[in-house]
Amino acid sequence: MKSTNHKFEVVYTEKELEGKVEEMKSLGYKKHDIHVLADNADILNSVETQEGVHTHETETITDRFKSTFTGKDAVREELTKLDLSQTEIDEFHNILENDGIVLYTDHRNDD
């Protein structure tokens, strides 16, 4: 695994997601440093409204359009930006395709 400043978590339900976001906050992560990747827009809208975290829908119309014309998978492209190994990219991509929800953080407040 490449060394990054990201912490990753995987959940499969909205309730698990809300619990994990609260856990991350209790560990010192700021809400603006928590990102949620999912294919379910309803879950993303709910957690963004309730928790104030960053959300990223994995398969928007724009992503599908881009993938069609570039031949590149938009989700994999976004995961690549997180400086993950190819194995990690494949693993998270598979999770997202199977209705999983991926949370990751950028920084932690260690004051």
Coordinates of N, CA and C in Angstrom, one line a residue:
M1 N 0.8 -1.2 0.0 CA 0.0 0.0 0.0 C 0.9 1.2 0.0
K2 N 0.6 2.2 -0.9 CA 1.3 3.4 -0.9 C 1.0 4.2 0.4
S3 N 2.0 5.0 0.8 CA 1.8 5.9 1.9 C 1.0 7.1 1.6
T4 N -0.2 7.3 2.2 CA -1.0 8.5 1.9 C -1.4 9.1 3.2
N5 N -2.0 10.3 3.2 CA -2.6 10.9 4.4 C -4.0 10.6 4.5
H6 N -4.5 9.7 3.7 CA -5.9 9.3 3.6 C -6.2 8.1 4.6
K7 N -7.3 8.2 5.2 CA -7.9 7.0 6.0 C -9.1 6.6 5.2
F8 N -9.2 5.3 5.0 CA -10.4 4.8 4.2 C -11.2 3.9 5.1
E9 N -12.5 4.0 4.9 CA -13.5 3.1 5.5 C -14.5 2.7 4.5
V10 N -15.1 1.5 4.7 CA -16.2 1.0 3.8 C -17.4 0.6 4.6
V11 N -18.5 1.1 4.1 CA -19.8 0.8 4.8 C -20.8 0.4 3.7
Y12 N -21.9 -0.2 4.1 CA -22.9 -0.6 3.1 C -24.3 -0.1 3.3
T13 N -24.6 0.6 4.4 CA -25.9 1.2 4.6 C -25.8 2.6 5.0
E14 N -26.9 3.3 4.9 CA -26.9 4.7 5.4 C -26.7 4.8 6.9
K15 N -27.2 3.9 7.6 CA -27.0 3.9 9.1 C -25.6 3.7 9.4
E16 N -24.9 2.8 8.8 CA -23.5 2.5 9.0 C -22.7 3.8 8.6
L17 N -23.1 4.4 7.5 CA -22.4 5.6 7.0 C -22.5 6.7 8.1
E18 N -23.7 7.0 8.6 CA -23.8 8.0 9.6 C -23.0 7.7 10.8
G19 N -23.0 6.5 11.3 CA -22.2 6.1 12.4 C -20.7 6.3 12.2
K20 N -20.2 5.9 11.0 CA -18.8 6.0 10.7 C -18.4 7.5 10.6
V21 N -19.3 8.4 10.0 CA -19.0 9.8 10.0 C -18.8 10.3 11.4
E22 N -19.8 10.0 12.3 CA -19.7 10.4 13.6 C -18.4 9.9 14.3
E23 N -18.1 8.7 14.1 CA -16.8 8.1 14.6 C -15.6 8.9 14.2
M24 N -15.6 9.2 12.9 CA -14.4 10.0 12.3 C -14.3 11.4 13.0
K25 N -15.5 12.0 13.2 CA -15.5 13.3 13.8 C -15.0 13.2 15.2
S26 N -15.4 12.1 15.9 CA -14.9 12.0 17.3 C -13.4 11.7 17.4
L27 N -12.9 11.2 16.3 CA -11.4 10.9 16.3 C -10.6 12.2 15.9
G28 N -11.3 13.3 15.7 CA -10.7 14.6 15.4 C -10.7 15.0 13.9
Y29 N -11.4 14.2 13.1 CA -11.5 14.6 11.7 C -12.5 15.7 11.6
K30 N -12.2 16.8 10.8 CA -13.2 17.8 10.6 C -14.1 17.4 9.4
K31 N -15.4 17.9 9.5 CA -16.4 17.4 8.5 C -16.0 17.8 7.1
H32 N -15.2 18.9 6.9 CA -14.8 19.3 5.6 C -13.7 18.4 5.0
D33 N -13.1 17.6 5.9 CA -12.0 16.7 5.5 C -12.5 15.3 5.2
I34 N -13.8 15.0 5.4 CA -14.4 13.7 5.2 C -15.1 13.7 3.9
H35 N -14.8 12.7 3.0 CA -15.4 12.6 1.7 C -16.1 11.2 1.6
V36 N -17.2 11.2 0.9 CA -18.0 10.0 0.7 C -18.2 9.7 -0.7
L37 N -17.8 8.5 -1.2 CA -18.0 8.1 -2.6 C -19.1 7.0 -2.6
A38 N -20.1 7.2 -3.4 CA -21.2 6.2 -3.5 C -21.9 6.4 -4.8
D39 N -22.6 5.3 -5.2 CA -23.4 5.4 -6.4 C -24.8 5.8 -6.2
N40 N -25.2 5.9 -4.9 CA -26.6 6.2 -4.5 C -26.7 7.6 -4.1
A41 N -27.4 8.4 -5.0 CA -27.5 9.9 -4.8 C -28.4 10.2 -3.6
D42 N -29.4 9.4 -3.3 CA -30.2 9.6 -2.1 C -29.4 9.6 -0.8
I43 N -28.5 8.6 -0.7 CA -27.7 8.4 0.5 C -26.7 9.6 0.6
L44 N -26.2 10.0 -0.6 CA -25.2 11.1 -0.6 C -25.9 12.4 -0.2
N45 N -27.1 12.7 -0.7 CA -27.8 13.9 -0.4 C -28.1 13.9 1.1
S46 N -28.5 12.8 1.6 CA -28.9 12.7 3.1 C -27.7 13.0 3.9
V47 N -26.6 12.3 3.7 CA -25.4 12.5 4.5 C -24.8 13.9 4.4
E48 N -24.8 14.4 3.2 CA -24.3 15.8 2.9 C -25.1 16.8 3.7
T49 N -26.4 16.7 3.7 CA -27.3 17.6 4.4 C -27.2 17.4 5.9
Q50 N -27.2 16.2 6.4 CA -27.1 16.0 7.8 C -25.7 16.2 8.4
E51 N -24.7 15.8 7.7 CA -23.4 15.8 8.3 C -22.5 16.9 7.8
G52 N -22.8 17.4 6.6 CA -21.9 18.5 6.1 C -20.6 18.0 5.5
V53 N -20.5 16.8 5.1 CA -19.3 16.2 4.5 C -19.3 16.4 3.0
H54 N -18.2 16.2 2.4 CA -18.1 16.2 0.9 C -18.6 14.9 0.4
T55 N -19.4 15.0 -0.7 CA -19.9 13.8 -1.3 C -19.6 13.7 -2.8
H56 N -19.4 12.5 -3.3 CA -19.0 12.4 -4.7 C -19.8 11.2 -5.2
E57 N -20.8 11.5 -6.2 CA -21.5 10.4 -6.8 C -20.6 9.7 -7.8
T58 N -20.5 8.4 -7.8 CA -19.6 7.7 -8.7 C -20.0 7.6 -10.1
E59 N -21.2 7.5 -10.4 CA -21.7 7.2 -11.8 C -22.7 8.2 -12.2
T60 N -22.3 9.5 -12.4 CA -23.2 10.5 -12.8 C -23.4 10.4 -14.3
I61 N -24.3 11.1 -14.9 CA -24.5 11.1 -16.4 C -23.2 11.6 -17.0
T62 N -22.6 12.7 -16.4 CA -21.4 13.2 -17.0 C -20.3 12.2 -17.0
D63 N -20.1 11.4 -15.9 CA -19.1 10.4 -15.9 C -19.3 9.3 -17.0
R64 N -20.6 8.9 -17.1 CA -20.9 7.9 -18.2 C -20.6 8.5 -19.6
F65 N -20.9 9.7 -19.8 CA -20.7 10.4 -21.1 C -19.2 10.5 -21.3
K66 N -18.4 10.9 -20.3 CA -17.0 11.0 -20.4 C -16.3 9.6 -20.7
S67 N -16.8 8.6 -20.0 CA -16.2 7.3 -20.2 C -16.5 6.8 -21.6
T68 N -17.7 7.1 -22.1 CA -18.0 6.6 -23.5 C -17.1 7.2 -24.5
F69 N -16.7 8.5 -24.4 CA -15.9 9.1 -25.4 C -14.4 9.0 -25.1
T70 N -14.0 8.9 -23.9 CA -12.6 8.8 -23.7 C -12.1 7.3 -23.5
G71 N -13.0 6.4 -23.2 CA -12.6 5.1 -23.0 C -12.1 4.9 -21.6
K72 N -12.1 5.9 -20.8 CA -11.5 5.8 -19.4 C -12.7 5.7 -18.5
D73 N -12.5 5.0 -17.4 CA -13.5 4.8 -16.4 C -13.3 6.0 -15.4
A74 N -14.3 6.8 -15.3 CA -14.3 8.1 -14.5 C -14.0 7.7 -13.0
V75 N -14.6 6.6 -12.5 CA -14.4 6.3 -11.1 C -13.0 5.9 -10.8
R76 N -12.4 5.1 -11.7 CA -11.0 4.7 -11.5 C -10.1 5.9 -11.6
E77 N -10.5 6.8 -12.5 CA -9.7 8.0 -12.6 C -9.7 8.9 -11.3
E78 N -10.8 9.0 -10.7 CA -10.9 9.7 -9.4 C -10.1 9.0 -8.3
L79 N -10.2 7.7 -8.3 CA -9.5 6.9 -7.3 C -8.0 7.0 -7.5
T80 N -7.6 7.1 -8.7 CA -6.1 7.3 -9.1 C -5.6 8.6 -8.5
K81 N -6.4 9.6 -8.4 CA -6.0 10.9 -7.9 C -5.7 10.8 -6.4
L82 N -6.1 9.7 -5.7 CA -5.9 9.6 -4.3 C -4.6 8.9 -4.0
D83 N -3.8 8.7 -5.0 CA -2.5 8.1 -4.9 C -2.5 6.6 -4.3
L84 N -3.5 5.9 -4.8 CA -3.6 4.5 -4.4 C -2.9 3.6 -5.3
S85 N -2.6 2.4 -4.8 CA -2.0 1.3 -5.7 C -3.1 0.8 -6.6
Q86 N -2.7 0.2 -7.7 CA -3.7 -0.4 -8.6 C -4.6 -1.4 -7.9
T87 N -4.0 -2.2 -7.0 CA -4.8 -3.2 -6.3 C -5.9 -2.5 -5.4
E88 N -5.5 -1.4 -4.8 CA -6.5 -0.6 -4.0 C -7.5 0.0 -4.8
I89 N -7.1 0.5 -6.0 CA -8.1 1.1 -6.9 C -9.1 0.1 -7.4
D90 N -8.6 -1.1 -7.7 CA -9.5 -2.2 -8.2 C -10.5 -2.6 -7.0
E91 N -9.9 -2.7 -5.8 CA -10.7 -3.1 -4.7 C -11.8 -2.1 -4.4
F92 N -11.5 -0.8 -4.3 CA -12.5 0.2 -4.1 C -13.5 0.3 -5.2
H93 N -13.0 0.2 -6.4 CA -13.9 0.2 -7.6 C -15.0 -0.9 -7.5
N94 N -14.5 -2.1 -7.1 CA -15.4 -3.2 -7.0 C -16.4 -3.0 -5.9
I95 N -16.0 -2.4 -4.8 CA -16.9 -2.1 -3.6 C -18.0 -1.2 -4.1
L96 N -17.6 -0.1 -4.8 CA -18.5 0.9 -5.3 C -19.5 0.3 -6.3
E97 N -19.0 -0.6 -7.1 CA -19.9 -1.2 -8.1 C -20.9 -2.2 -7.5
N98 N -20.6 -2.6 -6.3 CA -21.5 -3.5 -5.6 C -22.2 -2.9 -4.4
D99 N -22.6 -1.6 -4.6 CA -23.4 -0.8 -3.7 C -22.7 -0.5 -2.4
G100 N -21.4 -0.6 -2.3 CA -20.7 -0.2 -1.1 C -20.5 1.4 -1.1
I101 N -20.1 1.9 0.0 CA -19.9 3.3 0.2 C -18.5 3.4 0.8
V102 N -17.7 4.3 0.1 CA -16.3 4.5 0.6 C -16.2 5.8 1.2
L103 N -15.7 5.9 2.4 CA -15.3 7.1 3.1 C -13.8 7.3 3.1
Y104 N -13.4 8.5 2.9 CA -11.9 8.8 3.1 C -11.8 10.2 3.6
T105 N -10.6 10.4 4.3 CA -10.3 11.6 4.9 C -9.1 12.2 4.3
D106 N -9.0 13.5 4.4 CA -7.8 14.2 3.9 C -6.8 14.5 5.0
H107 N -7.3 15.0 6.1 CA -6.4 15.5 7.2 C -7.1 15.1 8.5
R108 N -6.3 15.3 9.6 CA -6.9 15.1 10.9 C -6.4 16.2 11.8
N109 N -7.2 16.7 12.6 CA -6.9 17.8 13.6 C -6.2 17.2 14.8
D110 N -4.9 17.3 15.0 CA -4.2 16.8 16.1 C -3.8 17.8 17.1
D111 N -4.6 18.9 17.2 CA -4.2 20.0 18.1 C -4.0 19.5 19.5

